[in-house]
Structures are given as structure tokens and as C-alpha cells.
Coordinates of C-alpha atoms and ligand atoms in Angstrom, one line a residue:
M11 CA 371.5 68.1 56.9
R12 CA 368.6 66.6 59.0
D13 CA 368.3 67.3 62.7
E14 CA 370.1 64.2 64.0
T15 CA 373.1 65.2 61.8
K16 CA 372.9 68.9 62.7
C17 CA 372.9 67.9 66.4
L18 CA 376.3 66.2 65.9
H19 CA 378.0 68.3 63.2
S20 CA 376.6 71.9 63.1
G21 CA 378.6 74.7 64.6
Y22 CA 382.0 73.1 64.6
S23 CA 384.0 71.7 61.6
P24 CA 387.5 70.9 62.6
K25 CA 390.2 71.3 60.0
N26 CA 393.3 69.2 59.4
T27 CA 394.7 67.9 62.8
E28 CA 392.3 70.1 64.9
P29 CA 390.5 68.5 67.8
R30 CA 387.6 66.3 66.9
V31 CA 385.5 67.7 69.8
V32 CA 384.8 71.4 70.2
P33 CA 387.5 72.7 72.5
I34 CA 386.8 74.5 75.8
V35 CA 388.4 77.9 75.3
Q36 CA 388.5 78.8 79.0
S37 CA 389.8 82.3 78.7
T38 CA 388.3 85.6 79.6
T39 CA 390.4 87.5 77.1
Y40 CA 392.2 87.4 73.7
V41 CA 395.4 89.0 72.5
F42 CA 396.0 91.6 69.9
D43 CA 399.1 92.5 67.9
S44 CA 398.7 96.3 68.4
T45 CA 396.7 99.0 70.2
K46 CA 395.1 99.9 66.8
D47 CA 393.8 96.3 66.5
V48 CA 392.2 96.7 69.9
G49 CA 390.6 100.0 69.0
D50 CA 389.2 98.6 65.7
V51 CA 387.3 95.9 67.6
F52 CA 385.8 98.4 70.0
D53 CA 384.3 100.1 67.0
E54 CA 383.0 96.8 65.6
P55 CA 383.1 94.0 68.2
T56 CA 381.8 91.3 65.8
K57 CA 385.1 91.6 63.9
A58 CA 387.2 89.6 66.4
L59 CA 386.9 88.2 69.9
I60 CA 387.5 90.7 72.5
Y61 CA 386.2 89.6 75.9
S62 CA 384.2 86.5 77.1
R63 CA 381.4 88.6 78.6
F64 CA 379.7 88.6 75.2
A65 CA 381.5 86.2 72.9
N66 CA 383.6 83.1 73.3
P67 CA 384.6 80.4 70.7
T68 CA 383.1 77.5 72.6
V69 CA 379.9 79.3 73.3
M70 CA 379.7 80.5 69.7
A71 CA 380.0 76.9 68.3
V72 CA 376.9 76.0 70.3
E73 CA 375.2 79.2 69.2
A74 CA 375.8 78.3 65.6
K75 CA 374.4 74.8 66.2
I76 CA 371.2 76.0 67.8
A77 CA 370.7 78.6 65.1
E78 CA 370.9 75.9 62.4
L79 CA 368.6 73.6 64.3
E80 CA 366.0 76.4 64.6
G81 CA 366.5 77.6 61.0
G82 CA 367.7 81.0 62.2
V83 CA 370.5 83.3 61.0
G84 CA 372.1 83.7 64.4
A85 CA 371.9 82.9 68.1
M86 CA 373.2 84.2 71.4
C87 CA 373.5 82.0 74.5
T88 CA 372.6 83.3 77.9
S89 CA 373.4 82.2 81.4
S90 CA 369.8 81.1 82.0
G91 CA 366.4 80.8 80.4
Q92 CA 365.3 83.8 82.4
A93 CA 368.1 85.9 81.0
A94 CA 367.0 84.8 77.5
S95 CA 363.4 85.9 78.2
L96 CA 364.5 89.2 79.7
L97 CA 366.9 90.1 76.9
S98 CA 364.5 89.1 74.2
I99 CA 362.1 91.7 75.4
L100 CA 364.6 94.4 76.4
N101 CA 366.0 94.2 72.8
L102 CA 362.6 95.6 71.6
C103 CA 361.0 97.4 74.5
S104 CA 362.2 100.4 76.6
A105 CA 360.4 102.2 79.5
G106 CA 357.1 103.4 78.2
D107 CA 356.6 100.5 75.8
S108 CA 354.3 97.5 76.2
F109 CA 354.2 94.0 74.8
I110 CA 351.6 91.2 74.6
S111 CA 352.1 87.8 76.2
T112 CA 349.9 84.8 76.3
A113 CA 348.8 84.0 79.8
Q114 CA 349.8 80.3 79.5
I115 CA 353.5 80.6 80.2
Y116 CA 356.1 79.5 82.7
G117 CA 355.6 80.9 86.2
G118 CA 359.0 82.5 86.4
T119 CA 358.3 84.3 83.1
V120 CA 355.0 85.5 84.5
N121 CA 356.8 87.0 87.4
L122 CA 359.5 88.6 85.2
F123 CA 356.9 90.1 82.9
A124 CA 354.3 91.1 85.4
V125 CA 356.4 92.3 88.3
T126 CA 360.1 93.0 87.4
L127 CA 359.6 94.5 83.9
K128 CA 356.8 96.6 85.3
K129 CA 359.3 98.1 87.7
L130 CA 361.4 99.0 84.6
G131 CA 358.4 100.8 83.0
I132 CA 357.6 98.0 80.5
E133 CA 354.0 96.8 80.6
C134 CA 353.1 93.2 79.8
I135 CA 349.5 92.8 78.5
F136 CA 348.4 89.2 79.1
V137 CA 345.9 87.6 76.7
D138 CA 344.5 84.0 76.7
A139 CA 346.5 81.9 74.2
N140 CA 343.2 80.5 72.9
A141 CA 341.5 83.9 72.4
D142 CA 340.4 84.7 68.9
E143 CA 342.4 87.0 66.7
E144 CA 340.0 90.0 67.2
T145 CA 340.4 89.8 71.0
I146 CA 344.2 89.7 70.7
N147 CA 344.1 92.6 68.1
N148 CA 342.1 94.7 70.6
A149 CA 344.8 94.2 73.3
F150 CA 347.3 96.1 71.2
K151 CA 348.3 99.7 72.1
E152 CA 350.2 102.3 70.2
N153 CA 353.3 101.4 72.2
T154 CA 353.1 97.6 71.8
K155 CA 356.4 96.3 70.5
A156 CA 356.2 92.5 70.6
V157 CA 354.1 89.4 71.1
F158 CA 355.3 86.5 73.3
G159 CA 354.1 82.8 73.7
E160 CA 355.3 79.3 74.5
T161 CA 355.1 76.5 72.0
I162 CA 354.1 74.0 74.7
A163 CA 353.2 75.9 77.8
N164 CA 354.9 74.9 81.0
P165 CA 353.1 73.4 82.8
A166 CA 349.6 73.9 81.3
L167 CA 350.8 72.1 78.1
N168 CA 348.6 74.3 75.9
V169 CA 350.0 74.1 72.3
L170 CA 350.4 77.6 70.8
D171 CA 348.7 78.4 67.5
I172 CA 351.9 80.0 66.2
E173 CA 350.5 81.0 62.8
K174 CA 347.6 82.9 64.5
L175 CA 349.9 84.8 66.8
A176 CA 352.4 85.5 64.0
R177 CA 349.5 86.9 61.8
V178 CA 348.3 89.2 64.6
A179 CA 351.8 90.4 65.5
H180 CA 352.8 91.1 61.9
S181 CA 349.5 92.9 61.2
H182 CA 350.7 95.4 63.9
N183 CA 354.3 95.4 62.6
V184 CA 355.8 93.8 65.6
P185 CA 357.8 90.5 65.9
L186 CA 356.6 87.3 67.5
I187 CA 358.8 85.7 70.2
V188 CA 358.3 82.0 70.9
D189 CA 359.7 80.2 73.9
N190 CA 360.3 76.8 72.4
T191 CA 361.8 75.1 75.5
F192 CA 359.6 72.1 75.8
A193 CA 359.3 71.3 72.1
T194 CA 362.9 72.0 71.2
P195 CA 363.6 72.5 67.5
V196 CA 363.4 68.7 67.1
L197 CA 359.6 68.7 67.7
C198 CA 358.8 72.2 66.3
K199 CA 360.6 74.9 64.5
P200 CA 358.5 78.0 65.2
I201 CA 360.3 80.1 62.6
E202 CA 358.7 77.9 59.9
Y203 CA 355.3 79.0 61.1
G204 CA 356.1 82.7 61.3
A205 CA 357.9 83.3 64.6
D206 CA 360.6 85.9 64.3
I207 CA 362.6 85.2 67.5
V208 CA 362.9 81.9 69.3
I209 CA 364.1 81.5 72.9
H210 CA 364.9 78.5 75.1
S211 CA 365.7 77.6 78.6
T212 CA 368.5 75.2 77.6
S213 CA 368.4 73.9 81.2
K214 CA 365.6 71.6 80.1
Y215 CA 365.8 69.1 77.1
M216 CA 368.7 70.7 75.3
D217 CA 371.1 70.2 78.2
G218 CA 369.0 67.2 79.0
H219 CA 371.0 65.9 81.9
A220 CA 370.2 68.4 84.6
L221 CA 373.8 69.6 84.5
Q222 CA 373.6 73.3 84.1
V223 CA 371.3 76.2 83.7
G224 CA 371.3 78.1 80.5
G225 CA 369.3 79.9 77.8
V226 CA 369.5 81.0 74.1
I227 CA 367.9 83.5 71.8
V228 CA 367.6 82.8 68.1
D229 CA 367.1 85.4 65.4
S230 CA 365.1 84.3 62.3
G231 CA 366.5 87.2 60.4
K232 CA 363.1 87.7 58.7
F233 CA 361.5 90.6 60.6
D234 CA 361.7 94.0 59.0
Y235 CA 362.8 96.4 61.8
T236 CA 362.8 99.4 59.4
N237 CA 359.0 99.7 59.6
G238 CA 359.3 102.8 61.8
K239 CA 358.5 101.2 65.1
F240 CA 362.1 100.3 66.1
P241 CA 364.3 103.4 66.0
E242 CA 367.0 101.7 68.0
F243 CA 367.5 99.4 65.0
T244 CA 367.5 102.1 62.4
E245 CA 369.2 105.1 64.0
P246 CA 373.0 105.3 64.7
D247 CA 374.2 103.5 67.9
E248 CA 376.5 106.2 69.4
S249 CA 378.1 103.6 71.7
Y250 CA 379.6 102.0 68.6
H251 CA 380.5 105.1 66.5
G252 CA 377.2 105.3 64.7
I253 CA 376.5 101.7 63.7
V254 CA 373.0 101.2 62.3
Y255 CA 371.9 97.6 63.0
T256 CA 369.5 97.3 60.1
K257 CA 372.1 98.6 57.7
D258 CA 375.4 97.4 58.9
Y259 CA 374.1 94.0 60.1
A260 CA 371.1 93.7 57.8
K261 CA 371.2 89.9 57.9
A262 CA 370.8 89.5 61.6
P263 CA 370.1 93.0 63.2
Y264 CA 368.1 91.6 66.2
I265 CA 370.7 89.2 67.5
T266 CA 373.7 91.5 66.7
K267 CA 372.0 94.4 68.7
A268 CA 371.2 92.0 71.6
R269 CA 374.9 91.0 71.8
M270 CA 376.5 94.4 71.2
Q271 CA 374.2 96.3 73.5
L272 CA 372.5 94.0 76.0
M273 CA 375.1 91.3 76.5
R274 CA 377.8 94.0 76.7
D275 CA 375.9 95.8 79.4
F276 CA 374.2 93.0 81.3
G277 CA 376.9 90.3 80.9
A278 CA 374.6 87.3 81.3
Y279 CA 376.8 85.1 79.1
P280 CA 377.6 81.5 79.9
A281 CA 381.1 80.2 80.6
A282 CA 382.9 78.1 78.0
H283 CA 382.7 75.0 80.2
S284 CA 378.9 75.4 80.5
A285 CA 378.6 75.6 76.7
F286 CA 380.7 72.5 76.3
L287 CA 378.4 70.6 78.5
L288 CA 375.3 72.0 76.7
N289 CA 376.9 70.8 73.5
L290 CA 377.1 67.2 74.8
G291 CA 373.4 67.4 75.5
L292 CA 372.6 68.8 72.1
E293 CA 374.5 66.0 70.3
T294 CA 371.9 63.5 71.4
L295 CA 368.9 65.8 71.4
A296 CA 367.1 64.5 68.4
I297 CA 367.4 60.9 69.5
R298 CA 366.4 61.6 73.1
M299 CA 363.3 63.6 72.1
E300 CA 362.1 60.7 70.1
R301 CA 362.3 58.4 73.1
Y302 CA 360.8 61.0 75.5
C303 CA 357.8 61.3 73.3
E304 CA 357.4 57.5 72.9
N305 CA 357.7 56.9 76.7
A306 CA 355.4 59.8 77.6
M307 CA 352.7 58.6 75.2
K308 CA 352.7 55.2 76.9
V309 CA 352.7 56.7 80.3
A310 CA 349.9 59.2 79.4
K311 CA 347.7 56.3 78.1
H312 CA 348.4 54.4 81.3
F313 CA 347.3 57.3 83.5
E314 CA 344.1 57.6 81.4
K315 CA 343.2 54.0 82.4
S316 CA 343.5 54.7 86.1
D317 CA 340.2 55.5 88.0
K318 CA 342.3 57.5 90.5
I319 CA 343.1 60.2 87.9
E320 CA 340.7 62.9 87.2
K321 CA 342.4 64.3 84.1
V322 CA 345.4 63.6 82.0
I323 CA 346.8 66.5 79.9
Y324 CA 349.1 65.5 77.1
P325 CA 348.7 67.2 73.7
F326 CA 349.0 64.1 71.6
L327 CA 346.2 62.3 73.4
E328 CA 343.1 62.4 71.2
G329 CA 340.5 64.6 72.8
D330 CA 343.1 66.8 74.4
A331 CA 342.2 70.5 74.2
S332 CA 345.4 71.1 72.2
Y333 CA 345.2 68.0 70.0
E334 CA 344.6 69.9 66.7
N335 CA 347.4 72.3 67.3
A336 CA 349.7 69.5 68.5
K337 CA 349.1 67.6 65.2
K338 CA 349.7 70.7 63.2
Y339 CA 352.8 72.1 64.9
L340 CA 354.5 69.2 66.7
K341 CA 356.3 66.0 65.7
G342 CA 355.7 64.8 69.3
A343 CA 354.5 66.3 72.5
S344 CA 357.8 65.9 74.6
G345 CA 358.1 64.0 77.9
V346 CA 356.0 66.2 80.0
I347 CA 352.5 65.2 81.1
S348 CA 350.2 67.0 83.5
I349 CA 347.8 65.0 85.6
V350 CA 345.1 65.9 88.1
I351 CA 344.6 63.3 90.8
K352 CA 341.1 62.8 92.3
G353 CA 341.0 64.0 95.8
G354 CA 342.9 67.3 95.2
K355 CA 346.1 68.4 96.8
D356 CA 346.3 65.8 99.6
N357 CA 346.2 62.9 97.2
A358 CA 348.6 64.6 94.8
V359 CA 351.1 64.9 97.6
K360 CA 350.5 61.3 98.7
F361 CA 351.1 60.1 95.2
M362 CA 354.2 62.1 94.7
D363 CA 355.7 61.1 98.0
S364 CA 355.1 57.4 97.3
L365 CA 357.0 57.4 94.0
K366 CA 360.4 55.5 94.3
L367 CA 362.0 55.8 90.9
A368 CA 360.6 59.2 89.9
S369 CA 362.2 61.9 92.0
N370 CA 360.6 65.0 93.5
E371 CA 362.6 67.8 91.8
V372 CA 362.2 71.4 91.0
H373 CA 363.1 70.6 87.4
V374 CA 361.5 69.2 84.3
A375 CA 362.8 67.6 81.1
D376 CA 365.5 65.8 83.1
I377 CA 366.9 62.6 81.6
R378 CA 365.5 60.9 84.8
T379 CA 361.8 60.8 85.5
C380 CA 360.8 63.6 87.9
V381 CA 357.6 65.1 89.4
L382 CA 356.6 68.5 90.6
H383 CA 353.6 70.1 92.2
P384 CA 353.6 73.6 90.5
A385 CA 351.1 75.2 92.9
S386 CA 353.5 74.6 95.8
A387 CA 356.8 75.1 94.0
T388 CA 357.5 76.9 90.7
H389 CA 354.2 78.7 90.6
R390 CA 354.0 79.4 94.4
Q391 CA 354.3 83.1 93.9
L392 CA 351.1 83.2 91.7
T393 CA 347.7 83.9 93.1
D394 CA 344.9 81.4 92.6
E395 CA 343.5 83.6 89.9
Q396 CA 346.9 83.7 88.1
L397 CA 347.2 79.9 88.5
V398 CA 343.9 79.4 86.8
A399 CA 344.8 81.9 84.1
C400 CA 348.1 79.9 83.4
G401 CA 345.9 76.7 83.1
I402 CA 347.0 75.3 86.4
N403 CA 344.7 73.4 88.7
P404 CA 345.9 73.5 92.4
G405 CA 345.9 69.7 92.4
L406 CA 347.9 69.4 89.1
I407 CA 351.1 67.4 89.0
R408 CA 353.7 67.9 86.3
F409 CA 355.0 64.4 85.5
S410 CA 358.2 64.6 83.4
V411 CA 358.9 61.2 81.8
G412 CA 362.5 60.3 81.6
L413 CA 364.5 57.8 79.5
E414 CA 364.3 54.8 81.9
N415 CA 362.6 51.7 80.5
V416 CA 359.0 52.8 80.3
D417 CA 357.8 49.6 82.1
D418 CA 359.9 50.6 85.2
I419 CA 358.3 54.1 85.1
I420 CA 354.8 52.5 84.9
D421 CA 355.5 50.0 87.7
D422 CA 356.6 52.9 89.9
I423 CA 353.4 54.9 89.0
D424 CA 351.2 51.8 89.8
Q425 CA 352.8 51.2 93.3
A426 CA 352.4 54.9 94.1
L427 CA 348.8 55.1 93.0
A428 CA 348.1 52.0 95.1
N429 CA 348.9 54.2 98.1
V430 CA 346.4 56.9 97.2
Ligands
PLP530 C1 362.5 76.7 82.9 C2 361.9 77.6 81.9 C3 362.3 78.9 81.8 C4 363.4 79.6 82.7 O1 364.6 79.0 82.4 P1 365.8 78.9 83.4 O2 366.8 78.2 82.6 O3 365.3 78.1 84.6 O4 366.2 80.2 83.8 C5 361.7 79.7 80.8 N1 360.7 79.2 80.0 C6 360.3 77.9 80.1 C7 359.2 77.4 79.2 C8 360.9 77.1 81.1 O5 360.5 75.8 81.2

């Protein structure tokens, strides 16, 4: 099946007289015929459903759909994108370990990696995404267990050279994790370029309608965890009577371990109703992404024509710093554009406050056009130095083009620019 078809049909195939739409199984628990049956699933929780803190039929249908869209062997939904980022690292790193991340990532992830994981004894080593392979190689330590980057960085819009990072990660026998939130599997499938684990904030394009926060982790099933660096995968898990993930779950050891250990213990699993809503968004994802890209391209070109704009960042614009990577890795550059208005922060605020159709929101990838000033909102916690390292000019505006008629979006921009 192609993406449009997978969006509608993957993950749930009703049989004779079953509901056409994936049902909402709003139940915390499941019944068993006998005490022995209950005991058996505690030894091996993937055998049957046991408790909705880590598995639920509605959520699992969505997990299967996203895994198919990304070309992975399994997926696990989380209650937010932040939870997906956190668990994707904790599944590989313990206190005393380190991992490498590109500096051009979402501000919330910077904080999670640089501050909160540090408190847990896990060190994040930041490297410039555009650094050459030798520089990234040199950043590795003996205890480095993963490499992390974003396909299209939020909000710098730097497009990741996925093959380069995969090569470097694999030469050190560690997996590459790619946050594919902005691209979605419709515009890029990082696993095809060597990524081992793909994560998303589903709160953005996948949900698409600004309805609910969520995340997901996808396992490519391709990384070899038996290389000696990952004993938690190859030695018996005493909390499950000695299961060995690379042996007993050889097809998808990463995601099985994430669910059986981390989701069991942290419990950041979405409710069935949230997954049902996410599924509605996914059904139209492929179609929506096409129109987001089309609208954004027109809006980006329109911004380029204005003499009030200092810079337009949109990876599919010729001459953009990421143009070559965009052409190589992406089918389109999503609906997100970054602009820098002449006159700095004051004019940025004046422009944003003059918009009538586009709303001022702490969100991106909404179905409606929305704008955000990262330096005063999502990236507020970062120092000026960190801002620059993430590729963010203090006067930068993140303009998230929605699915309104593009001429209405452009009319709104023009009347707002007239006030600047
Ligand atoms: C929003 C976002 C996150 C965090 O996701 P939440 O669902 O808000 O927790 C992580 N990565 C990227 C690229 C994002 O845009």
C-alpha cells in the first residue's frame, strides 16, 4: 500500500460484522478465565492485554498504523512528544552513559537533554548538525550509546543529513534516533536512510487539528543490540523471569523493551480516546501534508518578495542552507516557515499582533495558520548562546501555514506587514 492508503487502512482490518471504525476500548483492564492465565501474562506481557498503562487495543491499532507508515517493525505511543524523547533515550542510556545530539532541536528537548537527563546522570553531548563527520566522530566517548537529531529542526528548519549521522552512529555501534515530527513519514521515512529509531510529537501534523498532545516511538528492527554495548538487551531481565530481549523478541527488541520496562514503570501511555482522535488525524495525514507544502511554498515565496523581511527560511527555497538536504531527503518541507523581520524583535511583535486570520499560539503544525515568537515563548528558557546554537535569531518568527485558502493567508500577511 502507498501512504494515502496506509493512512486509512493500516492498523485495523475489521472482520465480518465488526465496526468499520477502530473502536474506543475505554477500559483500564481485561478479564481472564483463571489465576493461571493472569500469572502467564505477567511472565510475558505481550501475550495478552493486561492493563492499559502500557497496552490498549485502540492505541495499538494506531501504533501499528504509524509503524507501517514509517517502515518499522513496531511502535509505542506515549502521552506526549516529550515522553517519546525521554523514553527513546532511557531505553538505551543509564546513569553514567552519554549520547550525542545535534544542537538544532526543539527547545523542550534541549531542556530535557541538557538539564533533566543530566540530573539523572546521563550526559548529552551537543554537536552542530552541519559539522563534518570527523568532528562528530571526535565527540564520541567510551560510554556514548546513541545519536539523536531532528529531520526538520523546530524551529531552525535545518534539514538533517540522516545518512551522515547514521554512518557515524553505526561506525561506533550505536543507534541513530530521529525526531521526524515536522516531516512526518509522508515527507520523509528516516529508516530508509539508516535511522534505527524514529520518534514523533504526534501533537503536531499527525494529530493535525490541535486536539491532543501525544507522541510515538518507532523501532526499525534493524539495529544489532548484540554488539556488546547494550547488556540490558542481551542479559536476562529478572523483572520478567529472565527474558532476553534480543533472543525472545529478536524482531523488535528495542520497542518491546521500551514497553515492558519503561512504559510499565513510567506509565506515560495515552488513553484510548486520545488514540482514537489521533487516528482521525492520521487518516488524512498524507493528503493534508501535500496541501501544507503547497501553501507554504507560495507563502515563503511571497515573504521573499517583501522588502520588510530580512530572511525567509524554508528548506525548499532555492538557496536555502538546507536546500540540498531537503531535495535529497524530503518530498516537501511541511507548512512551517521561519522569517526574520527587519527591525528586530519590536517589528516582529508588531507584525504578529497585526495578524487577523493567523493566530498567536504556542503551537505549530496546526490545521489553522498560527505564529509564534520562539525567543519569547517555547525557547524562552534558553540563553542567547543556546538560541544561536539552535539556529534561532531573537527576531525570528515561526510561521506555521495552515490549510486555509492560501490567498486568504497571503492577504492577512500583507495587511499585517503594512502595519510594520
Ligand atoms: C513539539 C515537539 C516536541 C515535544 O512534543 P510534545 O507533544 O509537545 O510533548 C518534540 N519534538 C519536536 C520536533 C516538536 O516539535
